[in-house]
Amino acid sequence: MSLDQNKIPQATAKRLPLYYRFLNNLQMQGKTRVSSKELSEAVKVDSATIRRDFSYFGALGKKGYGYNVEYLLGFFRKTLDQDELTEVALIGVGNLGTAFLNYNFTKNNNTKIMLAFDADPEKVGKEIGGVPIYHIDDMEEKLGNVKVAILTIPAQEADRITERLVVKGIKGILNFTPARITVPDDVRVHHIDLAIELQALVYFLKHYPLEKIDNEEENTY
Amino acid sequence: MSLDQNKIPQATAKRLPLYYRFLNNLQMQGKTRVSSKELSEAVKVDSATIRRDFSYFGALGKKGYGYNVEYLLGFFRKTLDQDELTEVALIGVGNLGTAFLNYNFTKNNNTKIMLAFDADPEKVGKEIGGVPIYHIDDMEEKLGNVKVAILTIPAQEADRITERLVVKGIKGILNFTPARITVPDDVRVHHIDLAIELQALVYFLKHYPLEKIDNEEENTY
C-alpha cells in the first residue's frame, strides 16, 4: 500500500513517534497484537482518535483482535525514516547535557548527537559517551552541515546562542532551557520546560484526582 | 468573579501552566496586554482554542487590544495554587537528577524538591542545591507525607522503584526514564521520553518544513 506522507494530518503525525515507541516495546515483549483500548491507556490518547489516526496508516483494527503490531511497526519505521540518520549538536555540557550524551539516541532512533559544545576549558577536548566536546567559540566552524541542536545551556545564554545557531543555518532546536527563545519563521523549536511539566502534574493531582477502579486494572506509561 | 474549578475542561486545564509561564515572562518584560495571535505563536495553540480557553477564565479579549496580562496572571496564580507548596521527592541523583536539584523549582512555582535518593555511597549524606540525598534503601522511611516523585533512575530500575513508591502512597510520578512504568489507576504518571521528543522534532523538520515569511515575523518559544 502506498501512502502520501502529506495526507497525514499534522496532529496525527505528531503522535507517530509515541505510537512507534510503544509498539516497539510491545514487540520486544513478544506481543503480536494490541487493542485501541490498550494503546489508549498507554499513550494517553483517546481510542477514537487512535482509530482515526490508524486509518490514515492503512491499519484497520479488527473487533476482538485489535491491530497487528508488526504491520504497524513496519509502517511507522518507514514513516519515521528510521534508517536515515539525522546528526544533532548538543549545546551546553552541564548536568542535563551530560545526561543526554550518556543516553544518546542511537538504540532505537534515527538521531545521533555527533558533537557537543561548552565554554568550560575542563570539558573542551574531552569526550562523553563517545561524543567530542568543542569550545563554544568554535561552534560555527565545527557545526558543518548539522541542522538540529539541543539547547542545555543556562537560560541567560539562550538568546545569544540561539541567534548564532540561526545565522549558522540550524533549522530545529530542542530547547531545554526555561527561557523562551526567538527564532525566524523557518526555524522549528520544541520547548520542554521541566518546571512546567512538574507544575502540570501537580495541578492535575490536585484538581483531577484519579480513582481506584474496582477490577484492579493497571495503566502502563 | 467566582469560578468553579470543575467547570474548566481537562484539555483547557492542561494548558494552564503553559499560559501562566508565558504571561509571567511577558509581565517581566513590562507588557500589559497580549493578543490571542501572539499567545498562539508563543505557546503553539491555535487562536480559536485560546479564545475558548480564556472564556472559561472569565477573560474576554477586546478587538485591537487583546487580553489584560495582569488580570490573566491573577487568575492563573489563584488557579494554579501558586501559594500552596507541594513537596516532591527526586529518585536517582545521576546527571539528570543533579540537573533537577540544581535547577529546583522554587523561583516561579509551587513545587519544591525536598529530598533525593540514590544508591551511590559517594552521594548519600551529601546535599545538592540544598536538598539532602538519602540512601534508596531508606526511601520508605524518609518519604513521610510526600505524594509526588520525579524518576531519574536507569530504565532497568524503573519498575522495581515504582512498585515501592506506589506501596508507600505516592500519587504522582514524573517519569524521565525511557521505560514505561505500570501503576494502579489512582496514580498519575507523566512520561517525558527525551528520545521521542528529539525524534518528533526531527520528523517534523523532515516532513513539515517551515517557510520563511516575507515580513520577517519572528516566533518566540
Short mmCIF file of C-alpha atoms in Angstrom, two decimals:
data_model
loop_
_atom_site.label_atom_id
_atom_site.label_comp_id
_atom_site.label_asym_id
_atom_site.label_seq_id
_atom_site.Cartn_x
_atom_site.Cartn_y
_atom_site.Cartn_z
CA MET A 1 0.00 0.00 0.00
CA SER A 2 1.45 3.34 -0.95
CA LEU A 3 0.73 6.35 1.14
CA ASP A 4 1.21 10.04 0.56
CA GLN A 5 3.04 11.49 3.57
CA ASN A 6 1.28 14.77 3.08
CA LYS A 7 -2.11 13.22 3.65
CA ILE A 8 -1.39 12.51 7.31
CA PRO A 9 -2.75 15.44 9.34
CA GLN A 10 -0.13 17.23 11.39
CA ALA A 11 -1.85 16.35 14.69
CA THR A 12 -1.67 12.67 13.73
CA ALA A 13 1.95 12.99 12.61
CA LYS A 14 2.83 14.42 16.00
CA ARG A 15 1.70 11.22 17.69
CA LEU A 16 3.67 8.91 15.37
CA PRO A 17 6.89 8.74 17.41
CA LEU A 18 4.84 7.99 20.53
CA TYR A 19 2.95 5.15 18.84
CA TYR A 20 6.16 3.84 17.39
CA ARG A 21 7.98 3.68 20.68
CA PHE A 22 5.12 1.99 22.48
CA LEU A 23 4.62 -0.65 19.76
CA ASN A 24 8.34 -1.29 19.68
CA ASN A 25 8.23 -2.07 23.40
CA LEU A 26 5.25 -4.36 22.86
CA GLN A 27 7.09 -6.28 20.17
CA MET A 28 10.14 -6.65 22.40
CA GLN A 29 7.80 -8.20 24.96
CA GLY A 30 6.64 -10.70 22.34
CA LYS A 31 3.18 -9.22 21.77
CA THR A 32 1.77 -9.57 18.25
CA ARG A 33 -1.45 -7.57 18.57
CA VAL A 34 -2.80 -4.66 20.54
CA SER A 35 -6.27 -3.16 21.07
CA SER A 36 -7.02 0.54 20.67
CA LYS A 37 -8.04 0.50 24.35
CA GLU A 38 -4.61 -0.76 25.43
CA LEU A 39 -2.93 1.77 23.18
CA SER A 40 -5.18 4.49 24.51
CA GLU A 41 -4.23 3.77 28.12
CA ALA A 42 -0.53 3.56 27.33
CA VAL A 43 -0.09 6.65 25.19
CA LYS A 44 -2.89 8.67 26.79
CA VAL A 45 -4.74 9.40 23.55
CA ASP A 46 -8.45 8.52 23.41
CA SER A 47 -9.47 5.37 21.50
CA ALA A 48 -11.50 7.21 18.86
CA THR A 49 -8.51 9.39 17.97
CA ILE A 50 -6.27 6.34 17.79
CA ARG A 51 -8.67 4.56 15.45
CA ARG A 52 -8.86 7.65 13.21
CA ASP A 53 -5.06 8.08 13.26
CA PHE A 54 -4.52 4.44 12.39
CA SER A 55 -6.95 4.58 9.50
CA TYR A 56 -4.56 7.11 7.90
CA PHE A 57 -1.83 4.48 8.21
CA GLY A 58 -3.95 1.96 6.35
CA ALA A 59 -4.35 -0.05 9.55
CA LEU A 60 -7.84 -1.23 10.36
CA GLY A 61 -8.30 -2.83 13.76
CA LYS A 62 -10.41 -5.99 13.85
CA LYS A 63 -13.01 -6.32 16.58
CA GLY A 64 -11.85 -8.76 19.25
CA TYR A 65 -8.38 -8.89 17.71
CA GLY A 66 -7.06 -5.34 17.62
CA TYR A 67 -4.15 -4.17 15.50
CA ASN A 68 -1.28 -6.20 14.12
CA VAL A 69 1.83 -4.93 15.91
CA GLU A 70 4.25 -5.96 13.18
CA TYR A 71 2.29 -4.27 10.39
CA LEU A 72 2.11 -1.04 12.35
CA LEU A 73 5.79 -1.12 13.27
CA GLY A 74 6.75 -1.67 9.66
CA PHE A 75 4.65 1.28 8.64
CA PHE A 76 5.97 3.54 11.40
CA ARG A 77 9.59 2.61 10.75
CA LYS A 78 9.21 3.60 7.13
CA THR A 79 7.36 6.76 8.01
CA LEU A 80 9.74 7.90 10.72
CA ASP A 81 12.70 7.27 8.41
CA GLN A 82 14.38 5.07 10.96
CA ASP A 83 17.16 4.27 8.55
CA GLU A 84 18.16 7.78 7.67
CA LEU A 85 20.39 9.29 10.33
CA THR A 86 19.95 12.90 11.42
CA GLU A 87 23.00 14.44 13.03
CA VAL A 88 22.45 16.56 16.10
CA ALA A 89 24.63 19.01 18.06
CA LEU A 90 24.35 19.45 21.81
CA ILE A 91 25.00 22.94 23.18
CA GLY A 92 25.93 23.04 26.85
CA VAL A 93 27.58 20.12 28.66
CA GLY A 94 26.28 20.70 32.20
CA ASN A 95 24.44 18.01 34.11
CA LEU A 96 21.48 17.91 31.73
CA GLY A 97 23.73 17.95 28.66
CA THR A 98 25.89 15.19 30.13
CA ALA A 99 22.76 13.10 30.73
CA PHE A 100 21.92 13.44 27.02
CA LEU A 101 25.44 12.46 25.94
CA ASN A 102 25.42 9.36 28.13
CA TYR A 103 21.94 8.43 27.00
CA ASN A 104 22.49 9.24 23.34
CA PHE A 105 19.81 8.17 20.97
CA THR A 106 21.15 5.51 18.67
CA LYS A 107 19.50 2.47 20.22
CA ASN A 108 16.04 2.96 18.75
CA ASN A 109 16.29 6.09 16.76
CA ASN A 110 17.37 7.84 13.66
CA THR A 111 19.11 10.61 15.55
CA LYS A 112 22.63 10.84 16.88
CA ILE A 113 24.46 13.55 18.80
CA MET A 114 27.65 13.99 16.78
CA LEU A 115 29.32 16.80 18.68
CA ALA A 116 28.89 18.98 21.75
CA PHE A 117 29.94 22.48 22.79
CA ASP A 118 30.77 24.10 26.10
CA ALA A 119 32.75 27.09 27.39
CA ASP A 120 34.40 25.20 30.27
CA PRO A 121 38.11 24.51 29.46
CA GLU A 122 37.91 21.45 31.75
CA LYS A 123 35.39 19.89 29.36
CA VAL A 124 36.67 21.08 25.97
CA GLY A 125 38.78 18.44 24.21
CA LYS A 126 37.22 15.57 26.17
CA GLU A 127 34.59 13.05 25.06
CA ILE A 128 31.42 11.89 26.83
CA GLY A 129 29.58 8.84 25.51
CA GLY A 130 31.92 8.94 22.52
CA VAL A 131 30.88 12.49 21.59
CA PRO A 132 33.67 15.08 21.29
CA ILE A 133 33.25 18.38 23.18
CA TYR A 134 34.43 21.54 21.43
CA HIS A 135 34.73 25.11 22.64
CA ILE A 136 31.59 27.19 22.17
CA ASP A 137 33.70 29.82 20.37
CA ASP A 138 34.38 27.24 17.63
CA MET A 139 30.70 26.40 17.16
CA GLU A 140 30.21 27.93 13.71
CA GLU A 141 33.38 26.32 12.41
CA LYS A 142 32.64 22.82 13.73
CA LEU A 143 28.89 22.57 13.10
CA GLY A 144 29.32 21.83 9.40
CA ASN A 145 26.04 20.63 7.95
CA VAL A 146 24.26 19.85 11.22
CA LYS A 147 20.72 21.26 11.20
CA VAL A 148 19.39 20.22 14.62
CA ALA A 149 20.58 21.39 18.04
CA ILE A 150 19.68 20.53 21.64
CA LEU A 151 19.95 23.54 23.97
CA THR A 152 21.03 22.66 27.51
CA ILE A 153 22.69 25.95 28.43
CA PRO A 154 21.82 28.40 31.23
CA ALA A 155 18.69 30.46 30.48
CA GLN A 156 20.62 33.75 30.29
CA GLU A 157 22.75 32.40 27.42
CA ALA A 158 19.79 31.13 25.41
CA ASP A 159 19.10 34.18 23.23
CA ARG A 160 22.72 34.85 22.27
CA ILE A 161 23.44 31.21 21.39
CA THR A 162 20.15 30.81 19.50
CA GLU A 163 20.98 33.81 17.35
CA ARG A 164 24.34 32.27 16.43
CA LEU A 165 22.71 28.91 15.65
CA VAL A 166 20.11 30.54 13.39
CA VAL A 167 22.75 32.54 11.49
CA LYS A 168 24.71 29.30 11.01
CA GLY A 169 21.61 27.65 9.46
CA ILE A 170 20.21 25.43 12.24
CA LYS A 171 16.57 24.54 11.39
CA GLY A 172 15.43 22.69 14.50
CA ILE A 173 16.06 23.39 18.18
CA LEU A 174 15.06 21.25 21.16
CA ASN A 175 15.04 23.90 23.89
CA PHE A 176 15.52 22.59 27.44
CA THR A 177 16.28 25.96 28.99
CA PRO A 178 13.48 27.67 30.95
CA ALA A 179 13.93 30.63 28.55
CA ARG A 180 11.65 31.11 25.59
CA ILE A 181 13.77 31.83 22.53
CA THR A 182 13.02 33.91 19.48
CA VAL A 183 13.60 32.46 16.02
CA PRO A 184 12.63 33.28 12.42
CA ASP A 185 9.58 31.55 10.94
CA ASP A 186 11.57 28.87 9.17
CA VAL A 187 13.17 27.52 12.33
CA ARG A 188 11.28 24.93 14.36
CA VAL A 189 11.59 24.97 18.15
CA HIS A 190 10.26 22.38 20.57
CA HIS A 191 10.38 23.74 24.08
CA ILE A 192 10.49 21.35 27.02
CA ASP A 193 10.18 23.29 30.24
CA LEU A 194 10.89 20.93 33.10
CA ALA A 195 9.29 23.25 35.67
CA ILE A 196 6.04 23.39 33.72
CA GLU A 197 5.96 19.61 33.36
CA LEU A 198 6.20 19.25 37.13
CA GLN A 199 3.70 22.02 37.75
CA ALA A 200 1.20 20.45 35.35
CA LEU A 201 1.49 17.09 37.12
CA VAL A 202 0.89 18.72 40.50
CA TYR A 203 -2.04 20.74 39.14
CA PHE A 204 -3.67 17.59 37.78
CA LEU A 205 -3.14 15.73 41.02
CA LYS A 206 -4.90 18.45 42.96
CA HIS A 207 -7.78 19.11 40.63
CA TYR A 208 -8.33 15.89 38.75
CA PRO A 209 -7.66 13.13 41.27
CA LEU A 210 -7.77 9.68 39.75
CA GLU A 211 -9.87 6.96 41.25
CA LYS A 212 -9.01 3.41 42.03
CA ILE A 213 -11.14 1.18 39.84
CA ASP A 214 -12.58 -1.98 41.34
CA ASN A 215 -11.20 -4.51 38.90
CA GLU A 216 -7.61 -3.53 39.71
CA GLU A 217 -6.89 -2.52 36.16
CA GLU A 218 -3.42 -1.09 35.80
CA ASN A 219 -2.05 1.55 33.47
CA THR A 220 1.26 1.50 31.72
CA TYR A 221 3.05 4.77 30.92
CA MET B 1 -15.89 36.73 39.57
CA SER B 2 -16.13 33.35 41.16
CA LEU B 3 -15.32 30.30 39.15
CA ASP B 4 -15.95 26.65 39.71
CA GLN B 5 -12.69 24.79 39.11
CA ASN B 6 -14.60 21.78 37.92
CA LYS B 7 -16.10 23.69 35.04
CA ILE B 8 -12.75 24.05 33.27
CA PRO B 9 -12.45 21.18 30.76
CA GLN B 10 -9.45 18.96 31.34
CA ALA B 11 -7.89 19.85 27.97
CA THR B 12 -8.04 23.53 28.94
CA ALA B 13 -6.66 22.83 32.40
CA LYS B 14 -3.71 21.09 30.83
CA ARG B 15 -2.70 24.30 29.07
CA LEU B 16 -2.93 26.46 32.19
CA PRO B 17 0.67 26.10 33.36
CA LEU B 18 1.87 26.92 29.83
CA TYR B 19 -0.24 30.07 29.62
CA TYR B 20 0.83 31.05 33.09
CA ARG B 21 4.54 30.78 32.39
CA PHE B 22 4.33 32.69 29.13
CA LEU B 23 2.27 35.52 30.62
CA ASN B 24 4.64 35.70 33.57
CA ASN B 25 7.50 36.24 31.13
CA LEU B 26 5.51 38.93 29.32
CA GLN B 27 4.88 40.78 32.55
CA MET B 28 8.56 40.60 33.48
CA GLN B 29 9.21 42.28 30.14
CA GLY B 30 6.81 45.04 31.10
CA LYS B 31 3.99 44.07 28.73
CA THR B 32 0.46 44.84 29.93
CA ARG B 33 -1.56 43.24 27.13
CA VAL B 34 -1.29 40.38 24.67
CA SER B 35 -3.27 39.31 21.61
CA SER B 36 -4.54 35.78 21.07
CA LYS B 37 -2.33 35.71 17.94
CA GLU B 38 0.83 36.45 19.94
CA LEU B 39 -0.19 33.88 22.53
CA SER B 40 -0.93 31.39 19.80
CA GLU B 41 2.52 31.75 18.27
CA ALA B 42 4.27 31.53 21.60
CA VAL B 43 2.51 28.56 23.14
CA LYS B 44 1.70 26.81 19.87
CA VAL B 45 -2.04 26.52 20.47
CA ASP B 46 -4.38 27.87 17.77
CA SER B 47 -6.07 31.24 18.40
CA ALA B 48 -9.60 29.85 18.42
CA THR B 49 -8.69 27.37 21.17
CA ILE B 50 -7.01 30.12 23.17
CA ARG B 51 -10.10 32.32 22.93
CA ARG B 52 -12.31 29.43 24.03
CA ASP B 53 -9.94 28.52 26.90
CA PHE B 54 -9.79 32.11 28.09
CA SER B 55 -13.56 32.46 28.06
CA TYR B 56 -13.61 29.78 30.77
CA PHE B 57 -11.30 32.01 32.80
CA GLY B 58 -13.76 34.89 32.51
CA ALA B 59 -11.27 36.74 30.28
CA LEU B 60 -12.73 38.26 27.14
CA GLY B 61 -10.20 39.72 24.71
CA LYS B 62 -11.05 43.10 23.21
CA LYS B 63 -10.55 43.58 19.48
CA GLY B 64 -7.47 45.68 18.79
CA TYR B 65 -6.45 45.47 22.44
CA GLY B 66 -6.15 41.81 23.32
CA TYR B 67 -6.08 40.41 26.85
CA ASN B 68 -5.06 42.14 30.02
CA VAL B 69 -1.89 40.37 31.20
CA GLU B 70 -2.32 41.27 34.86
CA TYR B 71 -5.91 40.02 35.05
CA LEU B 72 -4.93 36.72 33.48
CA LEU B 73 -1.90 36.28 35.72
CA GLY B 74 -4.01 36.96 38.80
CA PHE B 75 -6.46 34.34 37.66
CA PHE B 76 -3.81 31.77 36.81
CA ARG B 77 -1.91 32.29 40.06
CA LYS B 78 -5.05 31.58 42.03
CA THR B 79 -5.94 28.61 39.86
CA LEU B 80 -2.52 27.01 39.87
CA ASP B 81 -2.36 27.41 43.67
CA GLN B 82 0.95 29.21 43.48
CA ASP B 83 0.92 29.80 47.21
CA GLU B 84 0.41 26.26 48.32
CA LEU B 85 3.64 24.30 48.27
CA THR B 86 3.74 20.71 47.04
CA GLU B 87 6.69 18.70 48.28
CA VAL B 88 8.44 16.47 45.76
CA ALA B 89 10.99 13.67 46.05
CA LEU B 90 13.65 13.02 43.43
CA ILE B 91 14.66 9.40 42.87
CA GLY B 92 18.07 8.95 41.22
CA VAL B 93 20.84 11.53 41.51
CA GLY B 94 22.66 10.91 38.23
CA ASN B 95 23.33 13.69 35.75
CA LEU B 96 19.66 14.30 35.01
CA GLY B 97 18.71 14.16 38.70
CA THR B 98 21.55 16.54 39.58
CA ALA B 99 20.30 18.95 36.91
CA PHE B 100 16.89 18.96 38.60
CA LEU B 101 18.39 19.54 42.04
CA ASN B 102 20.46 22.49 40.82
CA TYR B 103 17.54 23.92 38.91
CA ASN B 104 14.95 23.27 41.62
CA PHE B 105 11.59 24.84 41.10
CA THR B 106 11.03 27.42 43.76
CA LYS B 107 11.55 30.56 41.69
CA ASN B 108 8.18 30.59 39.94
CA ASN B 109 6.43 27.57 41.22
CA ASN B 110 4.50 25.87 43.91
CA THR B 111 6.69 22.80 43.89
CA LYS B 112 9.90 22.06 45.75
CA ILE B 113 12.16 19.05 45.78
CA MET B 114 12.56 18.34 49.50
CA LEU B 115 14.70 15.22 49.39
CA ALA B 116 16.52 12.92 46.99
CA PHE B 117 17.52 9.26 46.92
CA ASP B 118 20.38 7.35 45.36
CA ALA B 119 22.22 4.06 45.90
CA ASP B 120 25.72 5.55 45.46
CA PRO B 121 27.51 5.81 48.85
CA GLU B 122 29.53 8.72 47.40
CA LYS B 123 26.31 10.74 47.08
CA VAL B 124 24.36 9.61 50.15
CA GLY B 125 24.67 12.07 53.07
CA LYS B 126 25.55 14.99 50.79
CA GLU B 127 23.37 17.90 49.62
CA ILE B 128 22.90 19.31 46.12
CA GLY B 129 21.12 22.64 45.73
CA GLY B 130 20.27 22.45 49.43
CA VAL B 131 18.46 19.12 49.01
CA PRO B 132 19.66 16.22 51.20
CA ILE B 133 20.42 12.89 49.49
CA TYR B 134 19.42 9.71 51.32
CA HIS B 135 20.08 6.06 50.56
CA ILE B 136 17.48 4.43 48.33
CA ASP B 137 17.09 1.67 50.96
CA ASP B 138 15.73 4.31 53.38
CA MET B 139 13.17 5.63 50.88
CA GLU B 140 10.01 4.39 52.63
CA GLU B 141 11.21 5.66 55.99
CA LYS B 142 12.20 9.14 54.76
CA LEU B 143 9.38 9.90 52.29
CA GLY B 144 6.90 10.81 55.02
CA ASN B 145 3.89 12.51 53.52
CA VAL B 146 5.42 13.31 50.10
CA LYS B 147 2.99 12.36 47.31
CA VAL B 148 4.93 13.33 44.16
CA ALA B 149 8.16 11.82 42.82
CA ILE B 150 10.46 12.56 39.89
CA LEU B 151 12.04 9.39 38.45
CA THR B 152 15.54 9.91 37.08
CA ILE B 153 16.86 6.39 37.58
CA PRO B 154 18.17 3.90 34.99
CA ALA B 155 15.37 2.29 32.94
CA GLN B 156 16.02 -1.18 34.33
CA GLU B 157 15.33 0.06 37.89
CA ALA B 158 12.08 1.81 36.95
CA ASP B 159 9.58 -0.99 37.65
CA ARG B 160 11.03 -2.05 40.98
CA ILE B 161 11.26 1.51 42.33
CA THR B 162 7.80 2.43 41.02
CA GLU B 163 6.29 -0.51 42.87
CA ARG B 164 7.89 0.66 46.10
CA LEU B 165 6.68 4.24 45.54
CA VAL B 166 3.12 3.09 44.88
CA VAL B 167 3.05 0.91 48.01
CA LYS B 168 4.32 3.89 50.03
CA GLY B 169 1.41 6.01 48.72
CA ILE B 170 2.94 8.22 46.00
CA LYS B 171 0.11 9.60 43.81
CA GLY B 172 2.03 11.39 41.05
CA ILE B 173 5.18 10.39 39.13
CA LEU B 174 7.10 12.45 36.60
CA ASN B 175 8.86 9.65 34.69
CA PHE B 176 12.05 10.67 32.88
CA THR B 177 13.29 7.14 32.28
CA PRO B 178 12.84 5.68 28.79
CA ALA B 179 10.88 2.86 30.48
CA ARG B 180 7.11 2.82 30.59
CA ILE B 181 6.01 2.04 34.12
CA THR B 182 2.92 0.27 35.37
CA VAL B 183 0.82 1.85 38.11
CA PRO B 184 -2.66 1.38 39.59
CA ASP B 185 -5.50 3.56 38.30
CA ASP B 186 -5.29 6.09 41.10
CA VAL B 187 -1.67 7.03 40.41
CA ARG B 188 -0.96 9.70 37.81
CA VAL B 189 2.16 9.38 35.64
CA HIS B 190 3.51 11.97 33.21
CA HIS B 191 6.10 10.38 31.00
CA ILE B 192 8.71 12.57 29.34
CA ASP B 193 10.74 10.50 26.93
CA LEU B 194 13.70 12.58 25.77
CA ALA B 195 14.37 10.32 22.76
CA ILE B 196 10.81 10.72 21.50
CA GLU B 197 10.95 14.49 21.89
CA LEU B 198 14.04 14.59 19.71
CA GLN B 199 12.61 12.13 17.21
CA ALA B 200 9.39 14.13 16.91
CA LEU B 201 11.36 17.33 16.22
CA VAL B 202 13.39 15.60 13.51
CA TYR B 203 10.26 14.07 11.98
CA PHE B 204 8.56 17.47 11.80
CA LEU B 205 11.64 19.06 10.28
CA LYS B 206 11.70 16.49 7.50
CA HIS B 207 8.01 16.33 6.71
CA TYR B 208 6.63 19.70 7.69
CA PRO B 209 9.33 22.20 6.77
CA LEU B 210 8.52 25.72 7.87
CA GLU B 211 8.68 28.60 5.46
CA LYS B 212 10.29 31.96 5.87
CA ILE B 213 7.53 34.57 5.75
CA ASP B 214 8.18 37.81 3.87
CA ASN B 215 7.51 40.25 6.66
CA GLU B 216 10.26 38.76 8.83
CA GLU B 217 7.85 37.87 11.58
CA GLU B 218 9.54 36.04 14.40
CA ASN B 219 8.27 33.42 16.78
CA THR B 220 9.04 33.11 20.44
CA TYR B 221 9.14 29.67 22.08
#
